[in-house]
PDB file of C-alpha atoms in Angstrom:
ATOM      1  CA  ASP G   1       0.000   0.000   0.000  1.00  0.00           C
ATOM      2  CA  THR G   2       1.741   3.118  -1.236  1.00  0.00           C
ATOM      3  CA  GLY G   3      -0.996   5.586  -0.422  1.00  0.00           C
ATOM      4  CA  VAL G   4      -2.821   7.959  -2.725  1.00  0.00           C
ATOM      5  CA  SER G   5      -0.670   9.269  -5.559  1.00  0.00           C
ATOM      6  CA  GLN G   6      -1.243  12.217  -7.860  1.00  0.00           C
ATOM      7  CA  ASP G   7       0.389  13.238 -11.088  1.00  0.00           C
ATOM      8  CA  PRO G   8       1.740  15.717 -11.926  1.00  0.00           C
ATOM      9  CA  ARG G   9       2.742  17.373  -8.673  1.00  0.00           C
ATOM     10  CA  HIS G  10       3.060  20.758 -10.336  1.00  0.00           C
ATOM     11  CA  LYS G  11       1.560  22.156 -13.501  1.00  0.00           C
ATOM     12  CA  ILE G  12       2.103  25.575 -15.017  1.00  0.00           C
ATOM     13  CA  THR G  13      -0.090  26.483 -17.952  1.00  0.00           C
ATOM     14  CA  LYS G  14      -1.201  29.478 -19.915  1.00  0.00           C
ATOM     15  CA  ARG G  15      -4.710  30.829 -19.696  1.00  0.00           C
ATOM     16  CA  GLY G  16      -7.002  29.088 -22.142  1.00  0.00           C
ATOM     17  CA  GLN G  17      -5.120  25.801 -22.217  1.00  0.00           C
ATOM     18  CA  ASN G  18      -6.561  22.475 -21.090  1.00  0.00           C
ATOM     19  CA  VAL G  19      -4.997  20.472 -18.280  1.00  0.00           C
ATOM     20  CA  THR G  20      -5.577  16.985 -16.925  1.00  0.00           C
ATOM     21  CA  PHE G  21      -4.624  15.602 -13.554  1.00  0.00           C
ATOM     22  CA  ARG G  22      -4.500  11.991 -12.476  1.00  0.00           C
ATOM     23  CA  CYS G  23      -5.187  10.389  -9.116  1.00  0.00           C
ATOM     24  CA  ASP G  24      -4.435   6.802  -8.132  1.00  0.00           C
ATOM     25  CA  PRO G  25      -6.260   5.874  -4.928  1.00  0.00           C
ATOM     26  CA  ILE G  26      -5.302   3.274  -2.371  1.00  0.00           C
ATOM     27  CA  SER G  27      -5.967   0.024  -4.198  1.00  0.00           C
ATOM     28  CA  GLU G  28      -8.815  -1.368  -2.103  1.00  0.00           C
ATOM     29  CA  HIS G  29     -10.635   1.937  -1.723  1.00  0.00           C
ATOM     30  CA  ASN G  30     -13.899   2.252  -3.623  1.00  0.00           C
ATOM     31  CA  ARG G  31     -14.551   5.924  -2.831  1.00  0.00           C
ATOM     32  CA  LEU G  32     -12.631   8.753  -4.408  1.00  0.00           C
ATOM     33  CA  TYR G  33     -12.877  12.501  -3.874  1.00  0.00           C
ATOM     34  CA  TRP G  34     -11.485  15.653  -5.417  1.00  0.00           C
ATOM     35  CA  TYR G  35     -10.965  18.830  -3.408  1.00  0.00           C
ATOM     36  CA  ARG G  36      -9.567  22.229  -4.287  1.00  0.00           C
ATOM     37  CA  GLN G  37      -7.417  24.205  -1.871  1.00  0.00           C
ATOM     38  CA  THR G  38      -6.539  27.844  -2.414  1.00  0.00           C
ATOM     39  CA  LEU G  39      -3.942  29.771  -0.461  1.00  0.00           C
ATOM     40  CA  GLY G  40      -4.935  30.327   3.135  1.00  0.00           C
ATOM     41  CA  GLN G  41      -8.022  28.170   2.902  1.00  0.00           C
ATOM     42  CA  GLY G  42      -8.986  24.660   3.787  1.00  0.00           C
ATOM     43  CA  PRO G  43      -9.811  22.151   1.062  1.00  0.00           C
ATOM     44  CA  GLU G  44     -13.204  22.535  -0.604  1.00  0.00           C
ATOM     45  CA  PHE G  45     -15.129  19.567  -1.934  1.00  0.00           C
ATOM     46  CA  LEU G  46     -15.407  19.277  -5.713  1.00  0.00           C
ATOM     47  CA  THR G  47     -16.715  15.828  -6.551  1.00  0.00           C
ATOM     48  CA  TYR G  48     -17.122  12.272  -5.326  1.00  0.00           C
ATOM     49  CA  PHE G  49     -17.040   8.831  -6.922  1.00  0.00           C
ATOM     50  CA  GLN G  50     -18.209   5.546  -5.572  1.00  0.00           C
ATOM     51  CA  ASN G  51     -16.567   2.967  -7.789  1.00  0.00           C
ATOM     52  CA  GLU G  52     -16.998   4.381 -11.313  1.00  0.00           C
ATOM     53  CA  ALA G  53     -20.148   6.369 -10.558  1.00  0.00           C
ATOM     54  CA  GLN G  54     -19.839  10.102  -9.999  1.00  0.00           C
ATOM     55  CA  LEU G  55     -22.412  10.688  -7.300  1.00  0.00           C
ATOM     56  CA  GLU G  56     -22.017  14.366  -6.531  1.00  0.00           C
ATOM     57  CA  LYS G  57     -20.546  17.478  -8.088  1.00  0.00           C
ATOM     58  CA  SER G  58     -20.097  20.701  -6.187  1.00  0.00           C
ATOM     59  CA  ARG G  59     -21.345  23.973  -7.602  1.00  0.00           C
ATOM     60  CA  LEU G  60     -17.659  24.933  -7.583  1.00  0.00           C
ATOM     61  CA  LEU G  61     -17.218  22.531 -10.483  1.00  0.00           C
ATOM     62  CA  SER G  62     -18.135  24.631 -13.493  1.00  0.00           C
ATOM     63  CA  ASP G  63     -18.843  23.279 -16.964  1.00  0.00           C
ATOM     64  CA  ARG G  64     -15.146  23.602 -17.753  1.00  0.00           C
ATOM     65  CA  PHE G  65     -14.348  20.886 -15.220  1.00  0.00           C
ATOM     66  CA  SER G  66     -14.901  17.207 -15.828  1.00  0.00           C
ATOM     67  CA  ALA G  67     -13.894  14.204 -13.775  1.00  0.00           C
ATOM     68  CA  GLU G  68     -13.908  10.537 -14.623  1.00  0.00           C
ATOM     69  CA  ARG G  69     -13.115   7.308 -12.923  1.00  0.00           C
ATOM     70  CA  PRO G  70     -13.174   4.566 -15.527  1.00  0.00           C
ATOM     71  CA  LYS G  71     -13.472   1.046 -14.132  1.00  0.00           C
ATOM     72  CA  GLY G  72     -13.515   2.423 -10.619  1.00  0.00           C
ATOM     73  CA  SER G  73      -9.754   2.643 -10.379  1.00  0.00           C
ATOM     74  CA  PHE G  74      -7.761   5.814 -11.086  1.00  0.00           C
ATOM     75  CA  SER G  75      -9.474   9.123 -11.691  1.00  0.00           C
ATOM     76  CA  THR G  76      -8.775  12.095 -13.911  1.00  0.00           C
ATOM     77  CA  LEU G  77      -9.778  15.709 -13.449  1.00  0.00           C
ATOM     78  CA  GLU G  78      -9.730  17.849 -16.582  1.00  0.00           C
ATOM     79  CA  ILE G  79     -10.007  21.608 -16.708  1.00  0.00           C
ATOM     80  CA  GLN G  80     -10.758  23.119 -20.091  1.00  0.00           C
ATOM     81  CA  ARG G  81      -9.948  26.683 -21.089  1.00  0.00           C
ATOM     82  CA  THR G  82      -8.137  27.376 -17.836  1.00  0.00           C
ATOM     83  CA  GLU G  83      -8.535  30.733 -16.117  1.00  0.00           C
ATOM     84  CA  GLN G  84      -6.262  32.428 -13.603  1.00  0.00           C
ATOM     85  CA  GLY G  85      -8.867  31.768 -10.931  1.00  0.00           C
ATOM     86  CA  ASP G  86      -8.297  28.047 -11.406  1.00  0.00           C
ATOM     87  CA  SER G  87      -4.853  28.371  -9.826  1.00  0.00           C
ATOM     88  CA  ALA G  88      -4.965  26.193  -6.715  1.00  0.00           C
ATOM     89  CA  MET G  89      -3.886  22.916  -5.200  1.00  0.00           C
ATOM     90  CA  TYR G  90      -6.079  20.039  -6.377  1.00  0.00           C
ATOM     91  CA  LEU G  91      -6.254  17.274  -3.826  1.00  0.00           C
ATOM     92  CA  CYS G  92      -7.446  13.740  -4.306  1.00  0.00           C
ATOM     93  CA  ALA G  93      -8.539  11.505  -1.460  1.00  0.00           C
ATOM     94  CA  SER G  94      -9.824   7.967  -1.189  1.00  0.00           C
ATOM     95  CA  SER G  95     -11.628   5.881   1.389  1.00  0.00           C
ATOM     96  CA  SER G  96     -13.199   2.513   1.897  1.00  0.00           C
ATOM     97  CA  LEU G  97     -16.906   2.155   2.443  1.00  0.00           C
ATOM     98  CA  ASP G  98     -17.534   1.039   5.985  1.00  0.00           C
ATOM     99  CA  SER G  99     -21.129   0.535   6.925  1.00  0.00           C
ATOM    100  CA  LEU G 100     -20.378   0.818  10.630  1.00  0.00           C
ATOM    101  CA  THR G 101     -18.551   4.103  10.729  1.00  0.00           C
ATOM    102  CA  VAL G 102     -17.902   7.044   8.491  1.00  0.00           C
ATOM    103  CA  ASP G 103     -15.019   6.751   6.082  1.00  0.00           C
ATOM    104  CA  THR G 104     -11.699   8.231   6.970  1.00  0.00           C
ATOM    105  CA  GLN G 105     -10.356   9.914   3.864  1.00  0.00           C
ATOM    106  CA  TYR G 106      -6.704   9.512   2.920  1.00  0.00           C
ATOM    107  CA  PHE G 107      -5.229  12.320   0.894  1.00  0.00           C
ATOM    108  CA  GLY G 108      -2.699  12.447  -1.888  1.00  0.00           C
ATOM    109  CA  PRO G 109       0.084  15.049  -2.132  1.00  0.00           C
ATOM    110  CA  GLY G 110      -1.922  17.217  -4.498  1.00  0.00           C
ATOM    111  CA  THR G 111      -1.316  18.841  -7.873  1.00  0.00           C
ATOM    112  CA  ARG G 112      -0.451  22.509  -7.717  1.00  0.00           C
ATOM    113  CA  LEU G 113      -1.818  24.331 -10.749  1.00  0.00           C
ATOM    114  CA  THR G 114      -0.570  27.754 -11.765  1.00  0.00           C
ATOM    115  CA  VAL G 115      -2.370  29.493 -14.603  1.00  0.00           C
ATOM    116  CA  LEU G 116      -0.408  32.369 -16.120  1.00  0.00           C
TER     117      LEU G 116
ATOM    118  CA  ALA Z   1     -25.285  24.808   6.451  1.00  0.00           C
ATOM    119  CA  GLN Z   2     -22.496  23.363   8.480  1.00  0.00           C
ATOM    120  CA  THR Z   3     -19.421  25.494   9.083  1.00  0.00           C
ATOM    121  CA  VAL Z   4     -16.056  24.945  10.741  1.00  0.00           C
ATOM    122  CA  THR Z   5     -14.098  27.813  12.258  1.00  0.00           C
ATOM    123  CA  GLN Z   6     -10.463  27.878  13.261  1.00  0.00           C
ATOM    124  CA  SER Z   7      -9.864  31.273  14.826  1.00  0.00           C
ATOM    125  CA  GLN Z   8      -6.090  30.967  15.242  1.00  0.00           C
ATOM    126  CA  PRO Z   9      -4.316  31.498  11.908  1.00  0.00           C
ATOM    127  CA  GLU Z  10      -0.953  30.837  13.519  1.00  0.00           C
ATOM    128  CA  MET Z  11       0.380  29.420  16.781  1.00  0.00           C
ATOM    129  CA  SER Z  12       3.861  28.936  18.175  1.00  0.00           C
ATOM    130  CA  VAL Z  13       5.083  26.494  20.780  1.00  0.00           C
ATOM    131  CA  GLN Z  14       8.435  25.782  22.325  1.00  0.00           C
ATOM    132  CA  GLU Z  15       9.824  22.322  21.722  1.00  0.00           C
ATOM    133  CA  ALA Z  16       8.701  19.869  24.452  1.00  0.00           C
ATOM    134  CA  GLU Z  17       5.880  22.181  25.542  1.00  0.00           C
ATOM    135  CA  THR Z  18       2.123  21.727  25.110  1.00  0.00           C
ATOM    136  CA  VAL Z  19      -0.081  23.637  22.699  1.00  0.00           C
ATOM    137  CA  THR Z  20      -3.827  23.659  22.089  1.00  0.00           C
ATOM    138  CA  LEU Z  21      -5.410  24.431  18.726  1.00  0.00           C
ATOM    139  CA  SER Z  22      -9.025  25.571  18.681  1.00  0.00           C
ATOM    140  CA  CYS Z  23     -11.879  24.552  16.424  1.00  0.00           C
ATOM    141  CA  THR Z  24     -15.569  25.335  16.618  1.00  0.00           C
ATOM    142  CA  TYR Z  25     -18.278  24.122  14.313  1.00  0.00           C
ATOM    143  CA  ASP Z  26     -21.905  24.768  13.633  1.00  0.00           C
ATOM    144  CA  THR Z  27     -24.376  22.017  12.853  1.00  0.00           C
ATOM    145  CA  SER Z  28     -27.915  21.026  13.659  1.00  0.00           C
ATOM    146  CA  GLU Z  29     -27.072  17.361  13.231  1.00  0.00           C
ATOM    147  CA  SER Z  30     -26.558  15.011  16.161  1.00  0.00           C
ATOM    148  CA  ASP Z  31     -24.587  12.294  14.419  1.00  0.00           C
ATOM    149  CA  TYR Z  32     -21.320  13.426  12.926  1.00  0.00           C
ATOM    150  CA  TYR Z  33     -17.572  12.981  13.044  1.00  0.00           C
ATOM    151  CA  LEU Z  34     -14.737  15.400  13.602  1.00  0.00           C
ATOM    152  CA  PHE Z  35     -11.162  15.136  12.449  1.00  0.00           C
ATOM    153  CA  TRP Z  36      -7.844  16.864  12.787  1.00  0.00           C
ATOM    154  CA  TYR Z  37      -5.549  16.629   9.784  1.00  0.00           C
ATOM    155  CA  LYS Z  38      -1.921  17.738   9.603  1.00  0.00           C
ATOM    156  CA  GLN Z  39      -0.447  19.162   6.383  1.00  0.00           C
ATOM    157  CA  PRO Z  40       3.353  19.562   6.549  1.00  0.00           C
ATOM    158  CA  PRO Z  41       4.918  21.985   4.072  1.00  0.00           C
ATOM    159  CA  SER Z  42       4.804  20.553   0.555  1.00  0.00           C
ATOM    160  CA  ARG Z  43       3.630  17.211   1.852  1.00  0.00           C
ATOM    161  CA  GLN Z  44       0.318  15.453   1.897  1.00  0.00           C
ATOM    162  CA  MET Z  45      -2.349  15.822   4.508  1.00  0.00           C
ATOM    163  CA  ILE Z  46      -2.387  13.055   7.083  1.00  0.00           C
ATOM    164  CA  LEU Z  47      -4.957  12.134   9.693  1.00  0.00           C
ATOM    165  CA  VAL Z  48      -3.999  13.039  13.251  1.00  0.00           C
ATOM    166  CA  ILE Z  49      -7.078  12.061  15.194  1.00  0.00           C
ATOM    167  CA  ARG Z  50     -10.818  11.558  14.797  1.00  0.00           C
ATOM    168  CA  GLN Z  51     -13.781  11.781  17.151  1.00  0.00           C
ATOM    169  CA  GLU Z  52     -17.230  10.281  16.847  1.00  0.00           C
ATOM    170  CA  ALA Z  53     -19.886  12.684  18.145  1.00  0.00           C
ATOM    171  CA  TYR Z  54     -21.787   9.902  19.888  1.00  0.00           C
ATOM    172  CA  LYS Z  55     -18.772   9.079  22.040  1.00  0.00           C
ATOM    173  CA  GLN Z  56     -18.377  11.086  25.214  1.00  0.00           C
ATOM    174  CA  GLN Z  57     -14.798   9.983  25.739  1.00  0.00           C
ATOM    175  CA  ASN Z  58     -12.216  12.232  24.174  1.00  0.00           C
ATOM    176  CA  ALA Z  59     -10.030  10.593  21.529  1.00  0.00           C
ATOM    177  CA  THR Z  60      -6.318  10.200  22.178  1.00  0.00           C
ATOM    178  CA  GLU Z  61      -3.469   9.198  19.890  1.00  0.00           C
ATOM    179  CA  ASN Z  62      -0.090   9.176  21.610  1.00  0.00           C
ATOM    180  CA  ARG Z  63       0.870  12.848  22.147  1.00  0.00           C
ATOM    181  CA  PHE Z  64      -2.325  14.099  20.511  1.00  0.00           C
ATOM    182  CA  SER Z  65      -5.624  14.399  22.325  1.00  0.00           C
ATOM    183  CA  VAL Z  66      -8.850  16.289  21.820  1.00  0.00           C
ATOM    184  CA  ASN Z  67     -11.222  18.150  24.074  1.00  0.00           C
ATOM    185  CA  PHE Z  68     -14.628  17.513  22.546  1.00  0.00           C
ATOM    186  CA  GLN Z  69     -17.410  19.673  23.978  1.00  0.00           C
ATOM    187  CA  LYS Z  70     -20.526  18.683  22.054  1.00  0.00           C
ATOM    188  CA  ALA Z  71     -22.890  21.191  23.632  1.00  0.00           C
ATOM    189  CA  ALA Z  72     -20.471  24.020  22.982  1.00  0.00           C
ATOM    190  CA  LYS Z  73     -19.651  22.645  19.519  1.00  0.00           C
ATOM    191  CA  SER Z  74     -15.977  22.849  20.287  1.00  0.00           C
ATOM    192  CA  PHE Z  75     -13.232  20.439  19.239  1.00  0.00           C
ATOM    193  CA  SER Z  76      -9.742  21.469  20.290  1.00  0.00           C
ATOM    194  CA  LEU Z  77      -6.511  19.576  19.668  1.00  0.00           C
ATOM    195  CA  LYS Z  78      -3.847  19.323  22.336  1.00  0.00           C
ATOM    196  CA  ILE Z  79      -0.319  18.429  21.349  1.00  0.00           C
ATOM    197  CA  SER Z  80       1.886  17.408  24.249  1.00  0.00           C
ATOM    198  CA  ASP Z  81       5.686  17.305  24.257  1.00  0.00           C
ATOM    199  CA  SER Z  82       5.794  19.211  20.967  1.00  0.00           C
ATOM    200  CA  GLN Z  83       8.432  18.132  18.480  1.00  0.00           C
ATOM    201  CA  LEU Z  84       9.992  19.939  15.529  1.00  0.00           C
ATOM    202  CA  GLY Z  85       8.213  17.501  13.225  1.00  0.00           C
ATOM    203  CA  ASP Z  86       4.853  18.732  14.482  1.00  0.00           C
ATOM    204  CA  ALA Z  87       5.327  21.983  12.570  1.00  0.00           C
ATOM    205  CA  ALA Z  88       2.588  22.059   9.925  1.00  0.00           C
ATOM    206  CA  MET Z  89      -0.815  23.404   8.991  1.00  0.00           C
ATOM    207  CA  TYR Z  90      -3.517  21.765  11.048  1.00  0.00           C
ATOM    208  CA  PHE Z  91      -7.031  21.504   9.675  1.00  0.00           C
ATOM    209  CA  CYS Z  92     -10.172  20.702  11.588  1.00  0.00           C
ATOM    210  CA  ALA Z  93     -12.843  18.884   9.551  1.00  0.00           C
ATOM    211  CA  TYR Z  94     -16.471  17.907  10.046  1.00  0.00           C
ATOM    212  CA  ILE Z  95     -18.540  15.290   8.298  1.00  0.00           C
ATOM    213  CA  ARG Z  96     -22.159  14.379   8.855  1.00  0.00           C
ATOM    214  CA  ALA Z  97     -22.724  10.667   9.422  1.00  0.00           C
ATOM    215  CA  GLY Z  98     -23.911   8.870   6.311  1.00  0.00           C
ATOM    216  CA  THR Z  99     -22.367  11.448   3.989  1.00  0.00           C
ATOM    217  CA  TYR Z 100     -18.976  11.759   2.392  1.00  0.00           C
ATOM    218  CA  LYS Z 101     -18.249  15.469   2.141  1.00  0.00           C
ATOM    219  CA  TYR Z 102     -15.719  16.890   4.555  1.00  0.00           C
ATOM    220  CA  ILE Z 103     -16.091  20.508   5.589  1.00  0.00           C
ATOM    221  CA  PHE Z 104     -12.751  21.980   6.548  1.00  0.00           C
ATOM    222  CA  GLY Z 105     -11.744  24.978   8.591  1.00  0.00           C
ATOM    223  CA  THR Z 106      -9.224  27.490   7.287  1.00  0.00           C
ATOM    224  CA  GLY Z 107      -6.353  25.929   9.185  1.00  0.00           C
ATOM    225  CA  THR Z 108      -3.881  26.885  11.899  1.00  0.00           C
ATOM    226  CA  ARG Z 109      -0.192  27.103  11.105  1.00  0.00           C
ATOM    227  CA  LEU Z 110       1.828  25.661  13.986  1.00  0.00           C
ATOM    228  CA  LYS Z 111       5.429  26.695  14.456  1.00  0.00           C
ATOM    229  CA  VAL Z 112       7.651  24.728  16.811  1.00  0.00           C
ATOM    230  CA  LEU Z 113      10.569  26.654  18.234  1.00  0.00           C
ATOM    231  CA  ALA Z 114      13.794  24.876  19.126  1.00  0.00           C
TER     232      ALA Z 114
END
């Protein structure tokens, strides 16, 4: 078990370009989450997958954002036509469904996006 | 809507001393969970401690313990015998039972002085 991994760790792009981030969850975890963290703030929920199904999207996730989790394994988060306001740390987390207690989410190192 | 407030943007503690980080939250729910996460500089966020709201006993993990006051909606983290490696951002988080969306506070940056 190597934990949650994210790639790339850093991404610098020009406004208007598309970017894609990848998250590999802990292997036995069936739940996967994306959060966004801006400077001086705590992480904010973006979206949630249970297996391959995307069950919730935050209003923070505009039409330019799309997330997938094919086959319920890794996930990708794509941002189209990036804007400077998209600059943030994008965090991925995973957890294992436990009917007795709430999941504890395990976080990856994040992808820091800078939009010039 | 549920909210989590961390009123201390930054705290300092001398090595080997004890420090307490504050967190308050607002919810009308009775069944929920609270967490403290640690985010070292340029490293991933790791779980420090968690508390189930239905448990009266305060959670403890080695040098880390919480003071959970359900009626006051307060959830503070006490770090005993502080070490240089404890320096990090600490986030308090809330989640309603049966859901999956964490609500985080804005964080407290802890500095440990040698």
